[in-house]
Short mmCIF file of C-alpha atoms in Angstrom, two decimals:
data_model
loop_
_atom_site.label_atom_id
_atom_site.label_comp_id
_atom_site.label_asym_id
_atom_site.label_seq_id
_atom_site.Cartn_x
_atom_site.Cartn_y
_atom_site.Cartn_z
CA MET A 1 132.15 39.02 109.39
CA ASP A 2 132.16 36.91 112.55
CA TRP A 3 133.24 39.92 114.58
CA LEU A 4 130.45 42.00 113.00
CA THR A 5 127.72 39.45 113.69
CA ASP A 6 128.99 38.52 117.16
CA ASN A 7 128.83 42.14 118.32
CA LYS A 8 125.20 42.84 117.57
CA ILE A 9 123.92 46.34 118.31
CA PRO A 10 120.96 45.80 120.68
CA VAL A 11 118.56 48.13 118.87
CA GLY A 12 115.57 45.95 119.71
CA LYS A 13 116.53 45.86 123.39
CA TRP A 14 116.80 49.64 123.47
CA ILE A 15 113.32 50.02 121.98
CA GLU A 16 111.96 47.43 124.41
CA ALA A 17 113.53 49.29 127.34
CA ALA A 18 112.00 52.57 126.15
CA VAL A 19 108.56 50.96 125.82
CA ASP A 20 108.86 49.42 129.30
CA PHE A 21 109.93 52.79 130.74
CA PHE A 22 106.96 54.63 129.25
CA TYR A 23 104.54 51.92 130.33
CA ALA A 24 105.92 51.89 133.88
CA HIS A 25 105.87 55.68 134.37
CA PHE A 26 103.02 56.86 132.17
CA ALA A 27 100.46 54.05 132.42
CA TRP A 28 97.93 56.58 133.79
CA PHE A 29 98.31 58.67 130.63
CA PHE A 30 97.77 55.74 128.27
CA ASP A 31 94.82 54.54 130.37
CA GLY A 32 93.26 57.98 130.02
CA ILE A 33 93.68 57.88 126.24
CA THR A 34 92.20 54.37 126.16
CA TYR A 35 89.08 55.36 128.12
CA THR A 36 88.61 58.54 126.08
CA PHE A 37 88.93 56.86 122.69
CA GLU A 38 86.73 53.95 123.73
CA PHE A 39 84.06 56.41 124.85
CA LEU A 40 84.26 58.36 121.57
CA ILE A 41 84.24 55.39 119.19
CA GLU A 42 81.78 53.16 121.02
CA GLY A 43 79.59 56.15 121.96
CA THR A 44 79.39 57.21 118.31
CA ALA A 45 78.58 53.66 117.20
CA ASP A 46 75.94 53.24 119.94
CA THR A 47 74.32 56.57 119.03
CA LEU A 48 74.14 55.68 115.35
CA GLY A 49 72.89 52.22 116.26
CA LEU A 50 69.85 53.71 117.99
CA LEU A 51 68.54 54.86 114.62
CA HIS A 52 66.73 52.49 112.28
CA PRO A 53 68.99 51.63 109.32
CA LEU A 54 66.60 53.22 106.81
CA ILE A 55 66.46 56.46 108.81
CA LEU A 56 70.24 56.57 109.09
CA ILE A 57 70.63 55.88 105.37
CA ALA A 58 68.23 58.76 104.65
CA LEU A 59 70.25 61.08 106.91
CA ILE A 60 73.52 60.05 105.25
CA ALA A 61 71.98 60.60 101.82
CA GLY A 62 70.72 64.03 102.87
CA LEU A 63 74.16 64.99 104.19
CA ALA A 64 75.82 63.75 101.00
CA TYR A 65 73.48 65.79 98.81
CA LEU A 66 73.91 68.87 101.03
CA LEU A 67 77.70 68.65 100.68
CA GLN A 68 77.99 67.60 97.04
CA ARG A 69 74.71 68.64 95.36
CA SER A 70 74.96 65.52 93.20
CA TRP A 71 71.99 63.25 92.59
CA LYS A 72 74.33 60.84 90.79
CA LEU A 73 76.11 60.22 94.09
CA LEU A 74 72.80 59.27 95.70
CA LEU A 75 72.19 56.68 92.96
CA PHE A 76 75.22 54.80 94.28
CA LEU A 77 75.03 55.72 97.97
CA VAL A 78 71.51 54.54 98.78
CA PRO A 79 71.62 51.16 96.94
CA GLY A 80 75.13 50.53 98.33
CA LEU A 81 74.06 51.04 101.94
CA LEU A 82 70.88 49.02 101.39
CA LEU A 83 73.04 46.19 100.04
CA ILE A 84 75.13 46.26 103.23
CA VAL A 85 71.93 45.99 105.30
CA ASN A 86 70.76 43.11 103.11
CA LEU A 87 74.05 41.24 103.54
CA GLY A 88 73.80 41.56 107.34
CA TYR A 89 76.84 43.76 107.96
CA TRP A 90 75.11 46.97 109.06
CA GLU A 91 76.26 46.91 112.71
CA ASP A 92 79.83 46.10 111.67
CA THR A 93 79.67 48.93 109.13
CA ILE A 94 78.61 51.43 111.79
CA LEU A 95 81.54 50.38 114.00
CA THR A 96 83.94 50.70 111.07
CA ILE A 97 82.60 54.15 110.13
CA SER A 98 83.00 55.28 113.76
CA LEU A 99 86.59 54.02 113.91
CA VAL A 100 87.57 55.50 110.54
CA THR A 101 85.84 58.83 111.28
CA TRP A 102 87.65 59.37 114.56
CA ALA A 103 90.99 58.10 113.23
CA THR A 104 90.72 60.43 110.23
CA THR A 105 89.64 63.38 112.37
CA LEU A 106 92.54 62.98 114.78
CA SER A 107 95.01 62.43 111.92
CA MET A 108 93.88 65.68 110.28
CA VAL A 109 93.87 67.62 113.56
CA ILE A 110 97.45 66.50 114.23
CA GLY A 111 98.73 66.40 110.65
CA VAL A 112 97.56 69.72 109.20
CA PRO A 113 99.26 71.96 111.82
CA ILE A 114 102.46 69.89 111.54
CA GLY A 115 102.37 70.23 107.75
CA ILE A 116 101.91 74.01 108.03
CA ALA A 117 104.80 74.27 110.51
CA ALA A 118 107.02 72.16 108.26
CA ALA A 119 106.24 74.37 105.24
CA HIS A 120 107.37 77.46 107.16
CA ARG A 121 110.43 75.86 108.76
CA PRO A 122 112.73 74.07 106.26
CA ARG A 123 114.95 72.58 109.00
CA PHE A 124 111.93 71.09 110.72
CA TRP A 125 110.87 69.51 107.40
CA LEU A 126 114.33 68.00 106.90
CA PHE A 127 114.07 66.49 110.38
CA LEU A 128 110.49 65.33 109.85
CA ARG A 129 110.80 63.74 106.40
CA PRO A 130 112.80 60.61 107.39
CA ILE A 131 110.39 60.04 110.30
CA LEU A 132 107.45 60.12 107.89
CA ASP A 133 109.29 57.75 105.56
CA MET A 134 109.81 55.35 108.45
CA MET A 135 106.16 55.56 109.53
CA GLN A 136 105.04 54.64 106.02
CA THR A 137 107.54 51.85 105.38
CA ILE A 138 107.67 49.98 108.71
CA PRO A 139 105.22 47.03 108.55
CA THR A 140 102.08 47.85 110.49
CA PHE A 141 102.37 44.69 112.56
CA VAL A 142 105.55 46.09 114.14
CA TYR A 143 103.87 49.04 115.86
CA LEU A 144 100.84 46.95 116.75
CA ILE A 145 103.04 45.40 119.47
CA PRO A 146 103.70 48.62 121.48
CA ALA A 147 100.10 49.72 120.79
CA LEU A 148 98.91 46.51 122.46
CA ILE A 149 101.23 47.08 125.42
CA PHE A 150 100.16 50.69 125.96
CA PHE A 151 96.44 50.47 125.15
CA GLY A 152 95.54 46.80 125.56
CA LEU A 153 93.51 44.52 123.34
CA GLY A 154 90.62 46.35 121.71
CA VAL A 155 89.52 49.13 119.43
CA VAL A 156 91.94 51.75 120.81
CA ALA A 157 95.06 49.80 119.88
CA GLY A 158 93.68 49.42 116.36
CA MET A 159 92.84 53.10 116.20
CA VAL A 160 96.31 54.18 117.33
CA ALA A 161 97.94 51.92 114.74
CA THR A 162 95.58 53.36 112.12
CA ILE A 163 96.51 56.94 113.05
CA ILE A 164 100.24 56.17 112.88
CA PHE A 165 99.77 54.61 109.45
CA ALA A 166 97.54 57.39 108.05
CA LEU A 167 99.19 60.45 109.65
CA PRO A 168 101.98 61.00 107.07
CA ALA A 169 99.43 61.63 104.29
CA PRO A 170 97.89 64.86 105.70
CA ILE A 171 101.31 66.08 106.85
CA ARG A 172 102.92 65.62 103.42
CA LEU A 173 100.00 67.01 101.41
CA THR A 174 99.51 69.99 103.72
CA TYR A 175 103.23 70.75 103.43
CA LEU A 176 102.99 70.46 99.65
CA GLY A 177 99.97 72.77 99.45
CA ILE A 178 101.35 75.46 101.74
CA SER A 179 104.87 75.44 100.30
CA SER A 180 103.57 75.65 96.72
CA ALA A 181 101.73 78.95 97.26
CA PRO A 182 102.85 81.30 94.44
CA LYS A 183 105.41 83.86 95.56
CA PRO A 184 103.80 86.68 93.50
CA LEU A 185 100.54 86.06 95.35
CA LEU A 186 102.30 86.21 98.73
CA GLU A 187 104.22 89.33 97.73
CA ALA A 188 101.01 91.04 96.59
CA ALA A 189 99.35 90.27 99.93
CA GLU A 190 102.40 91.57 101.82
CA SER A 191 102.40 94.76 99.77
CA PHE A 192 98.86 95.43 101.01
CA GLY A 193 100.08 95.08 104.61
CA ALA A 194 99.00 91.52 105.39
CA THR A 195 100.47 90.06 108.57
CA LYS A 196 101.93 86.55 108.75
CA ARG A 197 98.71 85.26 110.28
CA GLN A 198 96.64 86.89 107.54
CA LEU A 199 98.98 85.45 104.90
CA LEU A 200 98.44 81.99 106.36
CA TRP A 201 94.65 82.05 106.74
CA LEU A 202 93.70 84.27 103.80
CA VAL A 203 96.26 83.25 101.17
CA GLU A 204 98.19 80.06 101.91
CA VAL A 205 95.43 77.90 103.42
CA PRO A 206 92.81 78.75 100.73
CA HIS A 207 95.41 78.06 98.03
CA ALA A 208 96.36 74.75 99.70
CA MET A 209 92.78 73.67 100.44
CA PRO A 210 92.43 71.30 97.42
CA THR A 211 95.67 69.58 98.44
CA ILE A 212 94.59 69.43 102.10
CA MET A 213 91.28 67.87 101.04
CA ALA A 214 93.26 65.34 99.00
CA GLY A 215 95.09 64.55 102.24
CA LEU A 216 91.71 64.01 103.91
CA THR A 217 90.56 61.50 101.30
CA GLN A 218 93.95 59.76 101.40
CA CYS A 219 93.63 59.54 105.17
CA ILE A 220 90.19 57.91 104.84
CA MET A 221 91.47 55.35 102.34
CA LEU A 222 94.52 54.52 104.47
CA SER A 223 92.34 54.18 107.58
CA LEU A 224 89.98 51.80 105.80
CA SER A 225 92.92 49.75 104.56
CA MET A 226 93.79 49.16 108.24
CA VAL A 227 90.37 47.75 109.13
CA VAL A 228 91.40 44.09 108.85
CA ILE A 229 94.75 44.65 110.60
CA ALA A 230 92.99 46.52 113.42
CA ALA A 231 90.68 43.51 113.81
CA MET A 232 93.73 41.41 114.69
CA VAL A 233 94.10 43.40 117.92
CA GLY A 234 90.42 43.26 118.82
CA ALA A 235 88.92 46.24 116.96
CA ASP A 236 85.32 45.45 116.06
CA GLY A 237 83.91 46.24 112.65
CA LEU A 238 84.06 44.88 109.12
CA GLY A 239 87.57 43.58 109.69
CA ILE A 240 86.28 40.85 112.02
CA PRO A 241 84.24 38.93 109.39
CA VAL A 242 87.09 39.31 106.90
CA LEU A 243 89.52 37.88 109.44
CA ARG A 244 87.18 35.01 110.26
CA ALA A 245 86.71 34.30 106.56
CA ILE A 246 90.50 34.10 106.14
CA ASN A 247 90.84 31.71 109.07
CA THR A 248 88.05 29.44 107.79
CA VAL A 249 88.75 29.91 104.05
CA ASN A 250 85.16 31.11 103.63
CA VAL A 251 85.20 32.74 100.21
CA ALA A 252 81.56 33.90 100.30
CA LYS A 253 81.82 35.60 103.67
CA GLY A 254 85.17 37.19 102.83
CA PHE A 255 83.86 38.60 99.55
CA GLU A 256 80.70 40.01 101.16
CA ALA A 257 82.57 41.73 104.00
CA GLY A 258 85.20 42.99 101.57
CA LEU A 259 82.46 44.38 99.32
CA ALA A 260 80.99 46.24 102.31
CA ILE A 261 84.42 47.80 103.00
CA VAL A 262 84.69 48.87 99.35
CA ILE A 263 81.23 50.48 99.43
CA VAL A 264 82.09 52.39 102.62
CA ALA A 265 85.41 53.52 101.14
CA ILE A 266 83.84 54.84 97.94
CA LEU A 267 81.03 56.60 99.79
CA MET A 268 83.30 58.31 102.32
CA ASP A 269 85.69 59.33 99.58
CA ARG A 270 82.93 60.83 97.41
CA ILE A 271 81.22 62.59 100.32
CA CYS A 272 84.47 64.22 101.50
CA LYS A 273 85.59 65.41 98.06
CA ARG A 274 85.22 69.07 97.21
CA PRO A 275 82.07 69.69 95.14
CA GLY A 276 82.80 69.29 91.45
CA ALA A 277 86.08 67.45 92.07
CA GLY A 278 86.03 64.06 90.36
CA PRO A 279 83.13 61.71 89.69
CA GLY A 280 81.23 62.69 92.80
CA GLY A 281 80.47 66.20 91.60
CA GLU A 282 78.44 67.49 88.74
#
């Protein structure tokens, strides 16, 4: 045992050397990502902030009804958002929605094509699966460290950590949806002369769409669960008052900010569900 412990494998040093190498040679690349993401997130928040809260709530309610055709959803949406305004967390809510929206969008843009590729290439899926397991099981604080080194203190580091944490969900659920397409359905399409591209877009993707949408809602929930952790690296939003409440043991403030996060989570989940799927639909 002494020999085993005295000859430690320097795994941490290897990872540190790799991080230092990338930072030394590709700092321009990470700076570009930082400026781009800051522009997207802060620009979205600033644009939404120009609107009066009541006008923005009306627009959100109109969008929700257009997507879901459910007046029951509006009975929760409008009072919930008005409660957030009343509690004084509207600006923080806008920042959180901007962060979650962009993190979810990028996770889906990256995750769905990877899931489709994995469903068509079994060897690629065997290679990918342990990586996804590692991404979901490693404590989020661990990859906050390289995110801070590459992207600095601020919203971008929190967003990158959020994407890493949420990305496995759309990959796994897209893989599940595509790979579970019924063989008789695929064979029928092939017998009518469908090409591989037509099989993908006209058969597999429509069949997998409910599962892909489940990946979207999972991605939203996972992104919102990272709000407080992202605040630890300087990401503004509802995580900041929660973090301050923890540091000062302020139960009232912590409960109010947490309630605002819950309201946002429920609303985004219901709005993004397929019409008629779950409580949000009629």
